[in-house]
Amino acid sequence: MRRRLIALFTLVAAHGTAVAHPRLLSAVPAQGTTVAPLREISLGFSEAMVPAMTSVTLSSADGGAALAGELRMAGDGRSLTYRLAAPLPPGRYRLVWKAVGADTHKVSGQHEFAVR
């Protein structure tokens, strides 16, 4: 009986790990914040992302044109930086991100922030 319980526990624990999805752990600037003009946006994830399948779109909150930037991924693949050519002028912005984790799970999200 004890062996069966140990085997069942091991199976459940392994299954929980296998179905875990990557999560956004941090964003700078964070949702709803107001920040000084910035040239860089950072996102941190719970696991490594696949660089070729990760994208970030930054636009004005009212749906204006996307603002061009360069996406860079850290060596561990868990954090990325979206670097803009020039500081963002005052206004409200919407950040939309899409990524695929190293485990092939797709994740996405969006949030808004303001620049004073």
Coordinates of N, CA and C in Angstrom, one line a residue:
M1 N 0.8 -1.2 0.0 CA 0.0 0.0 0.0 C 0.9 1.3 0.0
R2 N 1.9 1.2 0.8 CA 2.8 2.4 0.9 C 3.5 2.7 -0.4
R3 N 3.9 1.6 -1.1 CA 4.5 1.8 -2.5 C 3.5 2.4 -3.4
R4 N 2.3 2.0 -3.4 CA 1.3 2.6 -4.3 C 1.1 4.1 -4.0
L5 N 1.1 4.5 -2.8 CA 0.9 5.9 -2.4 C 2.1 6.7 -2.9
I6 N 3.3 6.1 -2.7 CA 4.5 6.8 -3.2 C 4.5 6.9 -4.7
A7 N 4.1 5.9 -5.4 CA 4.0 5.9 -6.9 C 3.0 6.9 -7.3
L8 N 1.9 7.0 -6.7 CA 0.8 7.9 -7.0 C 1.3 9.4 -6.8
F9 N 1.9 9.6 -5.6 CA 2.4 10.9 -5.3 C 3.5 11.4 -6.4
T10 N 4.4 10.5 -6.7 CA 5.4 10.8 -7.7 C 4.7 11.1 -9.1
L11 N 3.7 10.4 -9.5 CA 3.0 10.6 -10.7 C 2.3 12.0 -10.7
V12 N 1.7 12.3 -9.7 CA 1.0 13.6 -9.6 C 2.0 14.7 -9.6
A13 N 3.1 14.6 -8.8 CA 4.1 15.7 -8.8 C 4.7 15.9 -10.2
A14 N 5.0 14.8 -10.9 CA 5.6 14.9 -12.2 C 4.6 15.5 -13.2
H15 N 3.3 15.2 -13.1 CA 2.3 15.7 -13.9 C 2.2 17.2 -13.7
G16 N 2.2 17.7 -12.5 CA 2.1 19.1 -12.2 C 3.2 19.9 -12.8
T17 N 4.4 19.3 -12.8 CA 5.5 20.0 -13.4 C 5.4 20.1 -14.9
A18 N 4.9 19.0 -15.5 CA 4.8 18.9 -16.9 C 3.8 19.9 -17.5
V19 N 2.8 20.2 -16.7 CA 1.7 21.0 -17.3 C 1.9 22.5 -16.9
A20 N 2.9 22.8 -16.2 CA 3.1 24.2 -15.7 C 3.4 25.1 -17.0
H21 N 2.7 26.2 -17.0 CA 2.9 27.2 -18.1 C 3.8 28.3 -17.6
P22 N 4.5 28.9 -18.6 CA 5.4 30.0 -18.2 C 4.4 31.2 -17.8
R23 N 4.9 32.0 -16.9 CA 4.2 33.2 -16.4 C 5.0 34.4 -16.4
L24 N 4.4 35.5 -16.6 CA 5.1 36.8 -16.5 C 5.2 37.1 -15.0
L25 N 6.4 37.3 -14.5 CA 6.7 37.5 -13.1 C 6.9 39.0 -12.8
S26 N 7.4 39.7 -13.8 CA 7.7 41.2 -13.6 C 7.6 41.9 -14.9
A27 N 7.2 43.2 -14.8 CA 7.2 44.1 -15.9 C 7.6 45.5 -15.4
V28 N 8.5 46.1 -16.1 CA 9.0 47.5 -15.8 C 8.9 48.3 -17.1
P29 N 7.9 49.2 -17.2 CA 7.0 49.6 -16.1 C 5.9 48.6 -15.9
A30 N 5.3 48.6 -14.7 CA 4.3 47.7 -14.3 C 2.9 48.3 -14.7
Q31 N 1.9 47.4 -14.7 CA 0.6 47.8 -15.1 C 0.1 49.0 -14.3
G32 N -0.5 50.0 -15.0 CA -1.1 51.1 -14.3 C -0.2 52.1 -13.7
T33 N 1.1 52.0 -13.9 CA 2.1 52.9 -13.3 C 2.3 54.1 -14.2
T34 N 2.8 55.2 -13.6 CA 3.2 56.4 -14.3 C 4.7 56.6 -14.1
V35 N 5.4 56.7 -15.2 CA 6.9 56.7 -15.0 C 7.5 57.9 -15.8
A36 N 8.7 58.2 -15.5 CA 9.5 59.2 -16.2 C 9.8 58.7 -17.6
P37 N 10.1 59.6 -18.5 CA 10.4 59.1 -19.9 C 11.4 58.0 -19.8
L38 N 11.2 56.9 -20.6 CA 12.1 55.8 -20.6 C 12.4 55.3 -22.0
R39 N 13.5 54.6 -22.1 CA 13.9 54.0 -23.4 C 13.9 52.5 -23.4
E40 N 13.5 51.9 -22.3 CA 13.6 50.5 -22.1 C 12.5 49.9 -21.3
I41 N 11.9 48.8 -21.8 CA 10.9 48.1 -21.1 C 11.4 46.7 -20.8
S42 N 11.2 46.2 -19.6 CA 11.7 44.9 -19.2 C 10.6 43.9 -18.8
L43 N 10.7 42.7 -19.2 CA 9.8 41.6 -18.8 C 10.5 40.4 -18.3
G44 N 10.1 39.9 -17.2 CA 10.7 38.7 -16.6 C 9.7 37.6 -16.5
F45 N 10.1 36.4 -16.9 CA 9.2 35.2 -17.0 C 9.7 34.1 -16.0
S46 N 8.8 33.2 -15.7 CA 9.1 32.1 -14.8 C 10.0 31.0 -15.4
E47 N 10.1 31.0 -16.7 CA 10.9 30.0 -17.4 C 11.4 30.6 -18.7
A48 N 12.3 29.9 -19.3 CA 12.9 30.4 -20.6 C 11.9 30.5 -21.7
M49 N 12.0 31.6 -22.5 CA 11.2 31.8 -23.7 C 12.0 31.4 -24.9
V50 N 11.3 31.1 -26.0 CA 12.0 30.8 -27.3 C 12.1 32.2 -28.0
P51 N 13.3 32.6 -28.2 CA 13.5 34.0 -28.8 C 12.8 34.2 -30.2
A52 N 12.8 33.2 -31.1 CA 12.2 33.4 -32.4 C 10.7 33.4 -32.3
M53 N 10.1 33.0 -31.2 CA 8.6 33.0 -31.1 C 8.1 34.0 -30.0
T54 N 8.9 35.0 -29.7 CA 8.6 36.0 -28.7 C 8.5 37.3 -29.4
S55 N 7.5 38.1 -29.1 CA 7.3 39.4 -29.7 C 6.7 40.4 -28.7
V56 N 7.0 41.7 -28.9 CA 6.5 42.7 -28.1 C 6.0 43.8 -29.0
T57 N 4.8 44.4 -28.7 CA 4.3 45.5 -29.5 C 4.0 46.6 -28.5
L58 N 4.5 47.8 -28.8 CA 4.2 48.9 -27.9 C 3.5 50.0 -28.8
S59 N 2.4 50.5 -28.3 CA 1.7 51.5 -29.1 C 1.0 52.5 -28.1
S60 N 0.5 53.6 -28.6 CA -0.2 54.5 -27.7 C -1.5 53.7 -27.3
A61 N -2.0 54.1 -26.1 CA -3.1 53.4 -25.5 C -4.4 53.5 -26.4
D62 N -4.5 54.6 -27.2 CA -5.6 54.8 -28.0 C -5.6 54.0 -29.3
G63 N -4.6 53.1 -29.5 CA -4.5 52.2 -30.6 C -3.7 52.8 -31.8
G64 N -2.8 53.8 -31.5 CA -2.0 54.4 -32.5 C -1.0 53.4 -33.1
A65 N -0.2 53.8 -34.0 CA 0.8 53.0 -34.6 C 1.8 52.4 -33.6
A66 N 2.3 51.2 -33.9 CA 3.3 50.6 -33.1 C 4.6 51.4 -33.1
L67 N 5.3 51.4 -31.9 CA 6.5 52.1 -31.8 C 7.7 51.1 -32.0
A68 N 8.6 51.3 -32.9 CA 9.7 50.4 -33.2 C 10.6 50.3 -32.0
G69 N 11.1 49.1 -31.8 CA 12.1 48.9 -30.8 C 12.9 47.6 -31.1
E70 N 13.9 47.4 -30.3 CA 14.8 46.2 -30.5 C 14.5 45.3 -29.3
L71 N 14.2 44.0 -29.6 CA 13.9 43.1 -28.6 C 15.2 42.3 -28.3
R72 N 15.6 42.2 -27.0 CA 16.8 41.5 -26.6 C 16.4 40.5 -25.5
M73 N 16.9 39.3 -25.6 CA 16.7 38.3 -24.6 C 17.9 38.0 -23.8
A74 N 17.8 37.9 -22.5 CA 18.9 37.6 -21.6 C 19.4 36.2 -21.9
G75 N 20.6 35.9 -21.5 CA 21.2 34.6 -21.7 C 20.4 33.4 -21.2
D76 N 19.7 33.6 -20.1 CA 18.9 32.5 -19.6 C 17.6 32.4 -20.2
G77 N 17.2 33.4 -21.1 CA 15.9 33.3 -21.8 C 14.7 33.7 -20.9
R78 N 14.9 34.0 -19.7 CA 13.8 34.3 -18.8 C 13.5 35.8 -18.7
S79 N 14.3 36.6 -19.2 CA 14.0 38.1 -19.2 C 14.4 38.7 -20.6
L80 N 13.5 39.6 -20.9 CA 13.8 40.3 -22.2 C 13.6 41.8 -22.0
T81 N 14.3 42.5 -22.9 CA 14.3 44.0 -22.9 C 13.9 44.5 -24.2
Y82 N 12.9 45.4 -24.2 CA 12.5 46.1 -25.5 C 13.1 47.5 -25.5
R83 N 14.1 47.7 -26.3 CA 14.8 49.0 -26.3 C 14.4 49.9 -27.4
L84 N 14.0 51.1 -27.0 CA 13.5 52.1 -28.0 C 14.6 53.0 -28.5
A85 N 14.5 53.5 -29.7 CA 15.5 54.4 -30.2 C 15.5 55.7 -29.5
A86 N 14.4 56.2 -29.0 CA 14.3 57.5 -28.3 C 13.4 57.3 -27.1
P87 N 13.6 58.2 -26.0 CA 12.7 58.1 -24.9 C 11.2 58.3 -25.3
L88 N 10.3 57.6 -24.6 CA 8.9 57.8 -24.9 C 8.4 59.2 -24.4
P89 N 7.7 59.9 -25.3 CA 7.2 61.1 -24.8 C 6.0 60.9 -23.9
P90 N 5.6 62.0 -23.2 CA 4.4 61.8 -22.3 C 3.2 61.3 -23.0
G91 N 2.5 60.5 -22.3 CA 1.2 59.9 -22.8 C 1.0 58.5 -22.2
R92 N -0.1 57.9 -22.7 CA -0.5 56.5 -22.2 C -0.1 55.5 -23.3
Y93 N 0.4 54.4 -22.9 CA 0.9 53.4 -23.8 C 0.3 52.0 -23.4
R94 N 0.3 51.1 -24.4 CA -0.2 49.8 -24.3 C 0.9 48.8 -24.8
L95 N 1.3 47.9 -23.9 CA 2.3 46.9 -24.2 C 1.7 45.6 -24.4
V96 N 1.9 45.0 -25.5 CA 1.3 43.6 -25.8 C 2.5 42.7 -26.0
W97 N 2.5 41.6 -25.4 CA 3.6 40.6 -25.5 C 3.0 39.2 -25.8
K98 N 3.7 38.5 -26.6 CA 3.4 37.1 -26.9 C 4.7 36.3 -26.9
A99 N 4.6 35.1 -26.3 CA 5.8 34.3 -26.1 C 5.5 32.8 -26.2
V100 N 6.5 32.0 -26.4 CA 6.4 30.6 -26.3 C 7.5 30.1 -25.4
G101 N 7.1 29.4 -24.4 CA 8.1 28.9 -23.4 C 8.9 27.8 -24.0
A102 N 10.0 27.5 -23.4 CA 10.9 26.4 -23.8 C 10.1 25.1 -23.8
D103 N 9.0 25.0 -23.0 CA 8.2 23.8 -23.0 C 7.1 23.8 -24.0
T104 N 7.1 24.8 -25.0 CA 6.2 25.0 -26.1 C 4.8 25.5 -25.7
H105 N 4.6 25.9 -24.5 CA 3.3 26.5 -24.1 C 3.3 28.0 -24.6
K106 N 2.3 28.4 -25.2 CA 2.1 29.8 -25.6 C 1.5 30.6 -24.5
V107 N 2.0 31.8 -24.3 CA 1.5 32.8 -23.3 C 1.5 34.1 -23.9
S108 N 0.6 35.0 -23.4 CA 0.5 36.3 -23.9 C -0.2 37.2 -22.9
G109 N 0.0 38.5 -23.0 CA -0.6 39.4 -22.1 C -0.5 40.9 -22.6
Q110 N -1.1 41.8 -21.9 CA -0.9 43.2 -22.2 C -1.2 44.0 -21.0
H111 N -0.6 45.2 -21.0 CA -1.0 46.1 -19.9 C -0.7 47.5 -20.4
E112 N -1.2 48.5 -19.6 CA -1.0 49.9 -20.0 C -0.2 50.6 -18.9
F113 N 0.5 51.6 -19.3 CA 1.2 52.5 -18.4 C 1.2 53.9 -18.9
A114 N 1.7 54.8 -18.1 CA 1.7 56.2 -18.6 C 3.1 56.8 -18.4
V115 N 3.5 57.7 -19.3 CA 4.7 58.5 -19.1 C 4.4 59.9 -18.8
R116 N 5.0 60.5 -17.8 CA 4.7 61.9 -17.4 C 5.5 62.8 -18.1

